[in-house]
């Protein structure tokens, strides 16, 4: 039996629903010395510099069917990077350059038409614990679209673009649009959970918790990596190079860090 395509909603004017996808991704590492911590931060800054992040966001823009209007990017000192893109559902229309004696200043090369309230941003935050050897890399990503395009189309790609142990994902539909009879529509697609848009391979890798407020079209999902291999959390050496007691102590610190981030509650460490 062929699945029936859901008929497209006929709207009065423009679809001005705002769909916002926001999530934090955390990668956790253990470094024994100051030199190792600095090397880890340098490695992260190189892996996720502004140019690499720009490439990721350009792919996201293509996947959701939007057009790039403008890009701003910056690498920071001592660490971290940011990229912000303004995007449009409609095409960017270039207006031919003209001249006028009344306006001696240089005229713009192009005028943007059909600009929607849409943007994509990413900010990175590498940091480390001053005493316990824990280093944490956080990336904050926001994809806000206005109109028919949906940021959920790029969700799995974004997750695959970062090495992550913990994810906190939020999706919200704001505002309303109207159908041709004037009735308000507060959402234009079916959704029960962000998990509905995750690949099965991702769902198998993570423990997931939902907190959804359906009447307000707010969806929240937390994800924590199931598998734990200490070698994946050591930077510059392997667990075979340390004692069993050290392995146990480091494992406890890493898992405590993961618990605090996942549950949003800081524990008192001895």
PDB file of C-alpha atoms in Angstrom:
ATOM      1  CA  UNK A   1       0.000   0.000   0.000  1.00  0.00           C
ATOM      2  CA  UNK A   2       1.432   3.383  -0.941  1.00  0.00           C
ATOM      3  CA  UNK A   3       1.579   6.045   1.732  1.00  0.00           C
ATOM      4  CA  UNK A   4      -0.676   8.970   1.007  1.00  0.00           C
ATOM      5  CA  UNK A   5       0.990  12.362   0.822  1.00  0.00           C
ATOM      6  CA  UNK A   6      -0.498  14.783   3.317  1.00  0.00           C
ATOM      7  CA  UNK A   7      -2.156  17.650   1.421  1.00  0.00           C
ATOM      8  CA  UNK A   8      -0.341  20.956   1.658  1.00  0.00           C
ATOM      9  CA  UNK A   9      -2.050  23.508   3.873  1.00  0.00           C
ATOM     10  CA  UNK A  10      -3.411  26.442   1.892  1.00  0.00           C
ATOM     11  CA  UNK A  11      -2.379  29.617   3.676  1.00  0.00           C
ATOM     12  CA  UNK A  12      -3.477  33.213   3.588  1.00  0.00           C
ATOM     13  CA  UNK A  13      -0.261  35.009   2.711  1.00  0.00           C
ATOM     14  CA  UNK A  14       3.154  34.016   4.024  1.00  0.00           C
ATOM     15  CA  UNK A  15       3.916  31.176   6.446  1.00  0.00           C
ATOM     16  CA  UNK A  16       5.421  33.129   9.347  1.00  0.00           C
ATOM     17  CA  UNK A  17       5.807  30.314  11.860  1.00  0.00           C
ATOM     18  CA  UNK A  18       9.238  30.427  13.470  1.00  0.00           C
ATOM     19  CA  UNK A  19      10.859  27.015  14.023  1.00  0.00           C
ATOM     20  CA  UNK A  20      13.866  27.022  16.330  1.00  0.00           C
ATOM     21  CA  UNK A  21      16.259  24.112  16.863  1.00  0.00           C
ATOM     22  CA  UNK A  22      18.850  24.622  19.595  1.00  0.00           C
ATOM     23  CA  UNK A  23      21.257  22.191  21.097  1.00  0.00           C
ATOM     24  CA  UNK A  24      24.368  21.895  23.190  1.00  0.00           C
ATOM     25  CA  UNK A  25      26.919  19.167  22.490  1.00  0.00           C
ATOM     26  CA  UNK A  26      29.575  18.164  25.007  1.00  0.00           C
ATOM     27  CA  UNK A  27      32.780  16.208  24.439  1.00  0.00           C
ATOM     28  CA  UNK A  28      34.650  15.208  27.589  1.00  0.00           C
ATOM     29  CA  UNK A  29      38.337  14.364  27.929  1.00  0.00           C
ATOM     30  CA  UNK A  30      40.867  13.651  30.692  1.00  0.00           C
ATOM     31  CA  UNK A  31      44.307  15.262  30.627  1.00  0.00           C
ATOM     32  CA  UNK A  32      46.890  14.690  33.372  1.00  0.00           C
ATOM     33  CA  UNK A  33      49.121  17.735  32.990  1.00  0.00           C
ATOM     34  CA  UNK A  34      48.855  21.400  32.107  1.00  0.00           C
ATOM     35  CA  UNK A  35      50.723  20.733  28.873  1.00  0.00           C
ATOM     36  CA  UNK A  36      48.238  18.009  27.904  1.00  0.00           C
ATOM     37  CA  UNK A  37      45.303  20.296  28.658  1.00  0.00           C
ATOM     38  CA  UNK A  38      46.759  23.043  26.518  1.00  0.00           C
ATOM     39  CA  UNK A  39      47.429  20.533  23.728  1.00  0.00           C
ATOM     40  CA  UNK A  40      43.810  19.306  23.932  1.00  0.00           C
ATOM     41  CA  UNK A  41      42.460  22.861  23.703  1.00  0.00           C
ATOM     42  CA  UNK A  42      44.733  23.533  20.724  1.00  0.00           C
ATOM     43  CA  UNK A  43      43.528  20.306  19.065  1.00  0.00           C
ATOM     44  CA  UNK A  44      39.859  21.215  19.575  1.00  0.00           C
ATOM     45  CA  UNK A  45      40.426  24.748  18.276  1.00  0.00           C
ATOM     46  CA  UNK A  46      41.987  23.312  15.142  1.00  0.00           C
ATOM     47  CA  UNK A  47      39.295  20.661  14.627  1.00  0.00           C
ATOM     48  CA  UNK A  48      36.450  23.138  15.043  1.00  0.00           C
ATOM     49  CA  UNK A  49      37.887  26.437  13.844  1.00  0.00           C
ATOM     50  CA  UNK A  50      35.725  29.089  12.203  1.00  0.00           C
ATOM     51  CA  UNK A  51      36.417  27.827   8.667  1.00  0.00           C
ATOM     52  CA  UNK A  52      35.403  24.250   9.526  1.00  0.00           C
ATOM     53  CA  UNK A  53      32.273  25.458  11.329  1.00  0.00           C
ATOM     54  CA  UNK A  54      31.376  27.597   8.316  1.00  0.00           C
ATOM     55  CA  UNK A  55      31.549  24.532   6.062  1.00  0.00           C
ATOM     56  CA  UNK A  56      29.211  22.670   8.424  1.00  0.00           C
ATOM     57  CA  UNK A  57      26.674  25.506   8.469  1.00  0.00           C
ATOM     58  CA  UNK A  58      26.824  25.879   4.690  1.00  0.00           C
ATOM     59  CA  UNK A  59      25.843  22.211   4.402  1.00  0.00           C
ATOM     60  CA  UNK A  60      23.024  22.733   6.921  1.00  0.00           C
ATOM     61  CA  UNK A  61      21.711  25.643   4.855  1.00  0.00           C
ATOM     62  CA  UNK A  62      21.693  23.489   1.730  1.00  0.00           C
ATOM     63  CA  UNK A  63      19.981  20.591   3.524  1.00  0.00           C
ATOM     64  CA  UNK A  64      17.081  22.693   4.819  1.00  0.00           C
ATOM     65  CA  UNK A  65      16.601  24.319   1.427  1.00  0.00           C
ATOM     66  CA  UNK A  66      17.604  27.844   2.411  1.00  0.00           C
ATOM     67  CA  UNK A  67      19.858  30.463   0.820  1.00  0.00           C
ATOM     68  CA  UNK A  68      22.806  32.190   2.496  1.00  0.00           C
ATOM     69  CA  UNK A  69      22.431  35.970   2.744  1.00  0.00           C
ATOM     70  CA  UNK A  70      25.459  36.825   4.869  1.00  0.00           C
ATOM     71  CA  UNK A  71      28.153  35.064   6.937  1.00  0.00           C
ATOM     72  CA  UNK A  72      30.190  36.320   9.896  1.00  0.00           C
ATOM     73  CA  UNK A  73      32.892  34.138  11.456  1.00  0.00           C
ATOM     74  CA  UNK A  74      35.543  34.578  14.118  1.00  0.00           C
ATOM     75  CA  UNK A  75      38.262  32.567  15.883  1.00  0.00           C
ATOM     76  CA  UNK A  76      38.885  33.771  19.434  1.00  0.00           C
ATOM     77  CA  UNK A  77      41.935  34.054  21.682  1.00  0.00           C
ATOM     78  CA  UNK A  78      42.681  32.131  23.823  1.00  0.00           C
ATOM     79  CA  UNK A  79      40.152  29.619  22.462  1.00  0.00           C
ATOM     80  CA  UNK A  80      36.780  29.114  20.818  1.00  0.00           C
ATOM     81  CA  UNK A  81      35.113  30.164  17.578  1.00  0.00           C
ATOM     82  CA  UNK A  82      31.788  31.535  16.319  1.00  0.00           C
ATOM     83  CA  UNK A  83      29.929  31.569  13.023  1.00  0.00           C
ATOM     84  CA  UNK A  84      26.627  33.319  12.283  1.00  0.00           C
ATOM     85  CA  UNK A  85      24.700  33.031   9.008  1.00  0.00           C
ATOM     86  CA  UNK A  86      21.641  34.949   7.923  1.00  0.00           C
ATOM     87  CA  UNK A  87      19.579  32.760   5.627  1.00  0.00           C
ATOM     88  CA  UNK A  88      16.489  33.227   3.492  1.00  0.00           C
ATOM     89  CA  UNK A  89      13.839  30.812   2.305  1.00  0.00           C
ATOM     90  CA  UNK A  90      13.500  32.816  -0.897  1.00  0.00           C
ATOM     91  CA  UNK A  91      16.327  33.531  -3.324  1.00  0.00           C
ATOM     92  CA  UNK A  92      18.783  36.396  -2.994  1.00  0.00           C
ATOM     93  CA  UNK A  93      17.934  38.820  -5.806  1.00  0.00           C
ATOM     94  CA  UNK A  94      20.758  40.982  -7.108  1.00  0.00           C
ATOM     95  CA  UNK A  95      19.810  44.470  -8.257  1.00  0.00           C
ATOM     96  CA  UNK A  96      21.888  45.983 -11.090  1.00  0.00           C
ATOM     97  CA  UNK A  97      24.277  48.711 -10.000  1.00  0.00           C
ATOM     98  CA  UNK A  98      23.110  52.227 -10.907  1.00  0.00           C
ATOM     99  CA  UNK A  99      24.546  55.692 -10.427  1.00  0.00           C
ATOM    100  CA  UNK A 100      23.114  59.049  -9.373  1.00  0.00           C
ATOM    101  CA  UNK A 101      24.630  62.494  -8.965  1.00  0.00           C
ATOM    102  CA  UNK A 102      22.441  62.991  -5.913  1.00  0.00           C
ATOM    103  CA  UNK A 103      24.040  60.025  -4.128  1.00  0.00           C
ATOM    104  CA  UNK A 104      27.831  60.288  -4.394  1.00  0.00           C
ATOM    105  CA  UNK A 105      28.499  57.417  -1.966  1.00  0.00           C
ATOM    106  CA  UNK A 106      29.184  53.908  -3.318  1.00  0.00           C
ATOM    107  CA  UNK A 107      25.972  52.005  -3.977  1.00  0.00           C
ATOM    108  CA  UNK A 108      25.456  48.434  -2.749  1.00  0.00           C
ATOM    109  CA  UNK A 109      26.226  45.619  -5.145  1.00  0.00           C
ATOM    110  CA  UNK A 110      23.005  43.793  -4.273  1.00  0.00           C
ATOM    111  CA  UNK A 111      19.723  44.224  -2.467  1.00  0.00           C
ATOM    112  CA  UNK A 112      18.320  41.268  -0.574  1.00  0.00           C
ATOM    113  CA  UNK A 113      14.694  40.484  -1.259  1.00  0.00           C
ATOM    114  CA  UNK A 114      12.327  38.063   0.467  1.00  0.00           C
ATOM    115  CA  UNK A 115      14.450  38.049   3.630  1.00  0.00           C
ATOM    116  CA  UNK A 116      12.974  35.800   6.271  1.00  0.00           C
ATOM    117  CA  UNK A 117      13.732  35.916   9.997  1.00  0.00           C
ATOM    118  CA  UNK A 118      16.103  32.998   9.706  1.00  0.00           C
ATOM    119  CA  UNK A 119      19.614  32.411  10.982  1.00  0.00           C
ATOM    120  CA  UNK A 120      22.089  29.684  11.891  1.00  0.00           C
ATOM    121  CA  UNK A 121      24.753  30.099  14.568  1.00  0.00           C
ATOM    122  CA  UNK A 122      27.410  28.003  16.259  1.00  0.00           C
ATOM    123  CA  UNK A 123      29.645  28.943  19.186  1.00  0.00           C
ATOM    124  CA  UNK A 124      32.331  26.724  20.739  1.00  0.00           C
ATOM    125  CA  UNK A 125      33.551  26.735  24.331  1.00  0.00           C
ATOM    126  CA  UNK A 126      36.641  24.590  25.107  1.00  0.00           C
ATOM    127  CA  UNK A 127      37.462  24.658  28.839  1.00  0.00           C
ATOM    128  CA  UNK A 128      39.080  22.598  31.582  1.00  0.00           C
ATOM    129  CA  UNK A 129      38.769  22.005  35.320  1.00  0.00           C
ATOM    130  CA  UNK A 130      41.536  23.847  37.223  1.00  0.00           C
ATOM    131  CA  UNK A 131      42.344  20.906  39.516  1.00  0.00           C
ATOM    132  CA  UNK A 132      40.877  17.588  38.395  1.00  0.00           C
ATOM    133  CA  UNK A 133      42.159  17.082  34.842  1.00  0.00           C
ATOM    134  CA  UNK A 134      38.724  17.157  33.218  1.00  0.00           C
ATOM    135  CA  UNK A 135      38.497  19.058  29.923  1.00  0.00           C
ATOM    136  CA  UNK A 136      35.114  19.749  28.312  1.00  0.00           C
ATOM    137  CA  UNK A 137      34.389  20.988  24.804  1.00  0.00           C
ATOM    138  CA  UNK A 138      30.928  22.487  24.290  1.00  0.00           C
ATOM    139  CA  UNK A 139      29.332  23.570  21.027  1.00  0.00           C
ATOM    140  CA  UNK A 140      26.090  25.589  21.032  1.00  0.00           C
ATOM    141  CA  UNK A 141      24.111  25.436  17.788  1.00  0.00           C
ATOM    142  CA  UNK A 142      20.963  27.364  16.872  1.00  0.00           C
ATOM    143  CA  UNK A 143      18.973  26.999  13.660  1.00  0.00           C
ATOM    144  CA  UNK A 144      15.975  29.341  13.406  1.00  0.00           C
ATOM    145  CA  UNK A 145      13.806  29.319  10.294  1.00  0.00           C
ATOM    146  CA  UNK A 146      10.717  31.228   9.287  1.00  0.00           C
ATOM    147  CA  UNK A 147       8.390  29.790   6.672  1.00  0.00           C
ATOM    148  CA  UNK A 148       8.023  26.261   5.381  1.00  0.00           C
ATOM    149  CA  UNK A 149      11.677  25.189   5.713  1.00  0.00           C
ATOM    150  CA  UNK A 150      12.415  23.132   8.818  1.00  0.00           C
ATOM    151  CA  UNK A 151      15.680  22.908  10.789  1.00  0.00           C
ATOM    152  CA  UNK A 152      14.873  19.292  11.756  1.00  0.00           C
ATOM    153  CA  UNK A 153      16.050  18.154   8.312  1.00  0.00           C
ATOM    154  CA  UNK A 154      19.655  18.845   9.346  1.00  0.00           C
ATOM    155  CA  UNK A 155      19.490  17.358  12.851  1.00  0.00           C
ATOM    156  CA  UNK A 156      21.261  14.069  12.147  1.00  0.00           C
ATOM    157  CA  UNK A 157      23.941  15.721  10.031  1.00  0.00           C
ATOM    158  CA  UNK A 158      24.736  18.167  12.826  1.00  0.00           C
ATOM    159  CA  UNK A 159      25.031  15.371  15.375  1.00  0.00           C
ATOM    160  CA  UNK A 160      27.366  13.432  13.071  1.00  0.00           C
ATOM    161  CA  UNK A 161      29.521  16.540  12.570  1.00  0.00           C
ATOM    162  CA  UNK A 162      30.652  16.617  16.205  1.00  0.00           C
ATOM    163  CA  UNK A 163      32.144  14.036  18.559  1.00  0.00           C
ATOM    164  CA  UNK A 164      29.721  14.147  21.456  1.00  0.00           C
ATOM    165  CA  UNK A 165      29.071  12.417  24.763  1.00  0.00           C
ATOM    166  CA  UNK A 166      26.108  14.507  25.947  1.00  0.00           C
ATOM    167  CA  UNK A 167      23.494  16.399  23.920  1.00  0.00           C
ATOM    168  CA  UNK A 168      20.679  18.686  25.022  1.00  0.00           C
ATOM    169  CA  UNK A 169      18.283  19.388  22.146  1.00  0.00           C
ATOM    170  CA  UNK A 170      15.384  21.855  22.099  1.00  0.00           C
ATOM    171  CA  UNK A 171      12.845  22.439  19.339  1.00  0.00           C
ATOM    172  CA  UNK A 172      10.086  25.019  19.445  1.00  0.00           C
ATOM    173  CA  UNK A 173       7.505  26.366  17.002  1.00  0.00           C
ATOM    174  CA  UNK A 174       6.498  29.951  17.764  1.00  0.00           C
ATOM    175  CA  UNK A 175       3.896  32.362  16.492  1.00  0.00           C
ATOM    176  CA  UNK A 176       1.030  31.511  14.156  1.00  0.00           C
ATOM    177  CA  UNK A 177       0.063  31.663  10.516  1.00  0.00           C
ATOM    178  CA  UNK A 178      -3.413  31.642   8.959  1.00  0.00           C
ATOM    179  CA  UNK A 179      -5.176  29.440   6.478  1.00  0.00           C
ATOM    180  CA  UNK A 180      -7.222  30.885   3.617  1.00  0.00           C
ATOM    181  CA  UNK A 181     -10.269  31.072   5.895  1.00  0.00           C
ATOM    182  CA  UNK A 182      -8.382  33.130   8.487  1.00  0.00           C
ATOM    183  CA  UNK A 183      -8.009  30.375  11.103  1.00  0.00           C
ATOM    184  CA  UNK A 184      -4.808  30.512  13.154  1.00  0.00           C
ATOM    185  CA  UNK A 185      -2.360  27.613  12.758  1.00  0.00           C
ATOM    186  CA  UNK A 186       0.233  27.269  15.509  1.00  0.00           C
ATOM    187  CA  UNK A 187       2.139  24.411  13.872  1.00  0.00           C
ATOM    188  CA  UNK A 188       2.243  23.098  10.302  1.00  0.00           C
ATOM    189  CA  UNK A 189       3.700  19.599  10.780  1.00  0.00           C
ATOM    190  CA  UNK A 190       3.247  16.551  12.995  1.00  0.00           C
ATOM    191  CA  UNK A 191       5.719  15.967  15.818  1.00  0.00           C
ATOM    192  CA  UNK A 192       5.513  13.980  19.051  1.00  0.00           C
ATOM    193  CA  UNK A 193       9.196  14.031  19.983  1.00  0.00           C
ATOM    194  CA  UNK A 194      12.572  15.136  18.664  1.00  0.00           C
ATOM    195  CA  UNK A 195      13.410  11.431  18.743  1.00  0.00           C
ATOM    196  CA  UNK A 196      11.071  10.958  15.770  1.00  0.00           C
ATOM    197  CA  UNK A 197      13.657  12.797  13.665  1.00  0.00           C
ATOM    198  CA  UNK A 198      16.745  10.947  14.919  1.00  0.00           C
ATOM    199  CA  UNK A 199      18.312   8.134  12.919  1.00  0.00           C
ATOM    200  CA  UNK A 200      17.981   4.692  14.500  1.00  0.00           C
ATOM    201  CA  UNK A 201      21.768   4.465  14.656  1.00  0.00           C
ATOM    202  CA  UNK A 202      21.870   7.548  16.896  1.00  0.00           C
ATOM    203  CA  UNK A 203      19.021   6.330  19.093  1.00  0.00           C
ATOM    204  CA  UNK A 204      20.876   3.036  19.648  1.00  0.00           C
ATOM    205  CA  UNK A 205      23.993   4.889  20.786  1.00  0.00           C
ATOM    206  CA  UNK A 206      22.353   7.104  23.402  1.00  0.00           C
ATOM    207  CA  UNK A 207      20.141   7.003  26.462  1.00  0.00           C
ATOM    208  CA  UNK A 208      17.406   9.575  25.839  1.00  0.00           C
ATOM    209  CA  UNK A 209      14.999  11.497  28.065  1.00  0.00           C
ATOM    210  CA  UNK A 210      12.124  13.650  26.768  1.00  0.00           C
ATOM    211  CA  UNK A 211      10.479  16.618  28.462  1.00  0.00           C
ATOM    212  CA  UNK A 212       7.782  17.945  26.101  1.00  0.00           C
ATOM    213  CA  UNK A 213       5.149  20.665  26.511  1.00  0.00           C
ATOM    214  CA  UNK A 214       2.784  19.740  23.699  1.00  0.00           C
ATOM    215  CA  UNK A 215       0.252  22.528  24.207  1.00  0.00           C
ATOM    216  CA  UNK A 216       3.018  25.104  23.655  1.00  0.00           C
ATOM    217  CA  UNK A 217       4.821  23.198  20.869  1.00  0.00           C
ATOM    218  CA  UNK A 218       7.997  22.890  22.976  1.00  0.00           C
ATOM    219  CA  UNK A 219      10.089  19.721  22.686  1.00  0.00           C
ATOM    220  CA  UNK A 220      13.177  18.850  24.747  1.00  0.00           C
ATOM    221  CA  UNK A 221      15.403  15.771  24.525  1.00  0.00           C
ATOM    222  CA  UNK A 222      18.559  14.939  26.485  1.00  0.00           C
ATOM    223  CA  UNK A 223      20.992  12.312  25.173  1.00  0.00           C
ATOM    224  CA  UNK A 224      23.868  10.525  26.892  1.00  0.00           C
ATOM    225  CA  UNK A 225      26.249   8.116  25.182  1.00  0.00           C
ATOM    226  CA  UNK A 226      25.666   4.539  26.382  1.00  0.00           C
ATOM    227  CA  UNK A 227      29.035   2.933  25.686  1.00  0.00           C
ATOM    228  CA  UNK A 228      32.028   3.841  27.849  1.00  0.00           C
ATOM    229  CA  UNK A 229      35.598   3.033  26.880  1.00  0.00           C
ATOM    230  CA  UNK A 230      38.197   4.884  28.924  1.00  0.00           C
ATOM    231  CA  UNK A 231      40.556   5.005  25.945  1.00  0.00           C
ATOM    232  CA  UNK A 232      38.113   7.330  24.196  1.00  0.00           C
ATOM    233  CA  UNK A 233      38.498   9.873  27.011  1.00  0.00           C
ATOM    234  CA  UNK A 234      42.272   9.908  27.432  1.00  0.00           C
ATOM    235  CA  UNK A 235      44.235  12.451  25.423  1.00  0.00           C
ATOM    236  CA  UNK A 236      47.738  11.496  24.300  1.00  0.00           C
ATOM    237  CA  UNK A 237      47.970   8.079  25.939  1.00  0.00           C
ATOM    238  CA  UNK A 238      46.014   4.854  26.536  1.00  0.00           C
ATOM    239  CA  UNK A 239      44.676   3.156  29.660  1.00  0.00           C
ATOM    240  CA  UNK A 240      47.353   0.447  29.369  1.00  0.00           C
ATOM    241  CA  UNK A 241      49.903   3.112  30.333  1.00  0.00           C
ATOM    242  CA  UNK A 242      48.337   3.783  33.751  1.00  0.00           C
ATOM    243  CA  UNK A 243      47.586   1.628  36.774  1.00  0.00           C
ATOM    244  CA  UNK A 244      44.253  -0.019  37.524  1.00  0.00           C
ATOM    245  CA  UNK A 245      43.799   2.397  40.466  1.00  0.00           C
ATOM    246  CA  UNK A 246      44.357   5.381  38.178  1.00  0.00           C
ATOM    247  CA  UNK A 247      41.916   3.961  35.653  1.00  0.00           C
ATOM    248  CA  UNK A 248      39.266   3.637  38.343  1.00  0.00           C
ATOM    249  CA  UNK A 249      39.822   7.162  39.690  1.00  0.00           C
ATOM    250  CA  UNK A 250      39.769   8.760  36.221  1.00  0.00           C
ATOM    251  CA  UNK A 251      36.664   6.811  35.209  1.00  0.00           C
ATOM    252  CA  UNK A 252      34.874   8.080  38.317  1.00  0.00           C
ATOM    253  CA  UNK A 253      35.778  11.703  37.535  1.00  0.00           C
ATOM    254  CA  UNK A 254      34.664  11.432  33.914  1.00  0.00           C
ATOM    255  CA  UNK A 255      31.358   9.749  34.766  1.00  0.00           C
ATOM    256  CA  UNK A 256      30.692  12.331  37.486  1.00  0.00           C
ATOM    257  CA  UNK A 257      31.247  15.090  34.910  1.00  0.00           C
ATOM    258  CA  UNK A 258      28.845  13.374  32.512  1.00  0.00           C
ATOM    259  CA  UNK A 259      26.211  12.950  35.226  1.00  0.00           C
ATOM    260  CA  UNK A 260      26.417  16.612  36.210  1.00  0.00           C
ATOM    261  CA  UNK A 261      25.997  17.783  32.616  1.00  0.00           C
ATOM    262  CA  UNK A 262      23.234  15.299  31.755  1.00  0.00           C
ATOM    263  CA  UNK A 263      21.134  15.935  34.859  1.00  0.00           C
ATOM    264  CA  UNK A 264      22.064  19.617  35.220  1.00  0.00           C
ATOM    265  CA  UNK A 265      23.047  19.222  38.875  1.00  0.00           C
ATOM    266  CA  UNK A 266      26.545  19.758  40.253  1.00  0.00           C
ATOM    267  CA  UNK A 267      27.722  17.178  42.782  1.00  0.00           C
ATOM    268  CA  UNK A 268      30.067  17.735  45.704  1.00  0.00           C
ATOM    269  CA  UNK A 269      33.315  16.032  44.762  1.00  0.00           C
ATOM    270  CA  UNK A 270      35.569  14.678  47.465  1.00  0.00           C
TER     271      UNK A 270
END
